[in-house]
Amino acid sequence: MYRLVFLSLILLAAGCCPKPYPSPEERTMSFKAKAGEIFENNIVIIPNSSGEVAVMYTQPERSNRNPMPTLQIVIYNLDTDEILHRATAVRGTVKWYSNEEVHIMSAPGQISRDEPMDKGYYFNVYTKETRK
């Protein structure tokens, strides 16, 4: 009986403790801007012919099988909700081809496997036309 009460108190206390990482909803960030506009956090929205686009990235849960967080990057048209492309980044450069050649590069020192998403992961998104 005492074991059951003790165990239930431990479980109750564990549920009240703050979690080290934010929830999946809190880790999802999206950026909305006109095509080609430079936006906050070093985001440059890709210029294309479809009007407004958005860049969104999320960080999935870390696990023993995947200890290094990966960023799921989605670029989509805000007018039609059409997904232009998806990509995955792990502490490096992601390249893919859409209407134009698009690169997503992580800013130096911004991605850390020990920091939660709410501390910010910043990306430069640009095309070969805007790259100098």
XYZ file of C-alpha atoms in Angstrom:
132
model
C 0.000 0.000 0.000
C 2.753 2.424 0.970
C 4.658 1.537 -2.191
C 1.628 2.398 -4.305
C 1.186 5.782 -2.597
C 4.920 6.533 -2.869
C 4.969 5.566 -6.542
C 1.921 7.701 -7.314
C 3.533 10.713 -5.580
C 6.689 10.274 -7.652
C 4.680 10.079 -10.867
C 2.652 13.135 -9.879
C 5.812 15.132 -9.128
C 7.401 14.059 -12.407
C 4.401 15.377 -14.327
C 4.750 18.805 -12.721
C 8.404 19.287 -13.645
C 9.188 21.479 -16.649
C 10.387 19.588 -19.682
C 13.870 20.403 -21.004
C 12.607 20.832 -24.572
C 9.517 22.701 -25.753
C 6.561 20.873 -27.202
C 6.420 20.131 -30.963
C 3.978 23.013 -31.406
C 6.431 25.434 -29.779
C 9.289 24.151 -31.926
C 7.486 24.943 -35.167
C 8.343 28.347 -36.583
C 7.171 29.859 -39.827
C 8.182 32.996 -41.655
C 5.892 34.859 -44.027
C 7.153 37.463 -46.475
C 6.854 38.575 -50.062
C 9.002 36.654 -52.510
C 12.559 37.933 -52.444
C 12.079 39.944 -49.251
C 14.754 39.775 -46.574
C 13.058 38.712 -43.367
C 14.110 38.454 -39.725
C 16.596 35.859 -38.466
C 18.625 35.985 -41.678
C 15.802 34.468 -43.713
C 15.715 35.428 -47.377
C 12.498 34.231 -48.967
C 13.150 32.583 -52.314
C 12.072 34.660 -55.296
C 9.772 32.741 -57.590
C 6.891 33.480 -59.915
C 4.150 32.209 -57.608
C 3.878 35.239 -55.338
C 4.174 34.841 -51.599
C 6.104 31.923 -50.185
C 6.971 30.874 -46.663
C 9.812 28.984 -45.057
C 9.036 26.743 -42.104
C 11.335 24.510 -40.126
C 10.757 22.178 -37.214
C 12.991 20.172 -34.952
C 11.821 16.620 -34.212
C 12.438 14.838 -30.931
C 15.911 13.606 -30.168
C 16.213 9.894 -29.515
C 18.881 7.268 -28.947
C 18.662 6.300 -32.606
C 18.841 9.913 -33.759
C 20.759 11.872 -31.097
C 21.483 14.839 -33.373
C 18.451 17.027 -34.070
C 17.511 17.432 -37.694
C 15.583 20.345 -39.105
C 12.675 19.632 -41.402
C 12.431 22.557 -43.803
C 9.297 23.211 -45.839
C 8.911 25.918 -48.466
C 5.357 26.456 -49.652
C 3.200 28.927 -51.541
C 0.940 30.814 -49.140
C -1.664 31.550 -51.807
C -2.274 27.969 -52.902
C -0.843 26.064 -49.888
C 1.202 24.125 -52.432
C 4.373 22.666 -50.958
C 7.247 23.700 -53.200
C 9.803 21.497 -51.533
C 10.804 19.678 -48.360
C 14.349 19.160 -47.135
C 16.212 17.975 -44.058
C 19.245 19.668 -42.542
C 21.700 18.260 -40.032
C 24.296 20.880 -39.030
C 25.166 21.677 -42.598
C 23.984 22.659 -46.008
C 20.832 21.473 -47.705
C 20.477 21.787 -51.466
C 17.529 21.079 -53.669
C 16.052 22.219 -56.939
C 12.664 23.849 -57.362
C 11.758 26.592 -59.823
C 15.277 27.867 -59.265
C 18.350 26.496 -57.570
C 17.783 27.018 -53.852
C 20.241 26.526 -51.019
C 19.626 26.556 -47.288
C 22.776 27.075 -45.259
C 22.982 27.169 -41.502
C 24.569 30.236 -39.992
C 27.853 29.434 -38.218
C 27.494 28.518 -34.568
C 23.719 28.697 -34.497
C 22.849 25.003 -34.476
C 23.693 23.167 -31.285
C 22.553 19.700 -30.337
C 22.229 20.870 -26.714
C 19.980 23.876 -27.241
C 16.207 23.723 -27.567
C 14.510 25.196 -30.610
C 13.232 28.274 -28.778
C 16.804 29.620 -28.552
C 16.703 29.978 -32.308
C 18.175 28.311 -35.335
C 18.812 30.705 -38.161
C 19.086 29.964 -41.849
C 20.085 31.863 -44.928
C 17.835 30.908 -47.819
C 18.938 32.205 -51.195
C 19.094 31.413 -54.870
C 21.994 31.582 -57.289
C 20.667 34.945 -58.492
C 20.920 36.507 -55.021
C 24.157 34.785 -54.032
C 27.208 37.068 -54.327
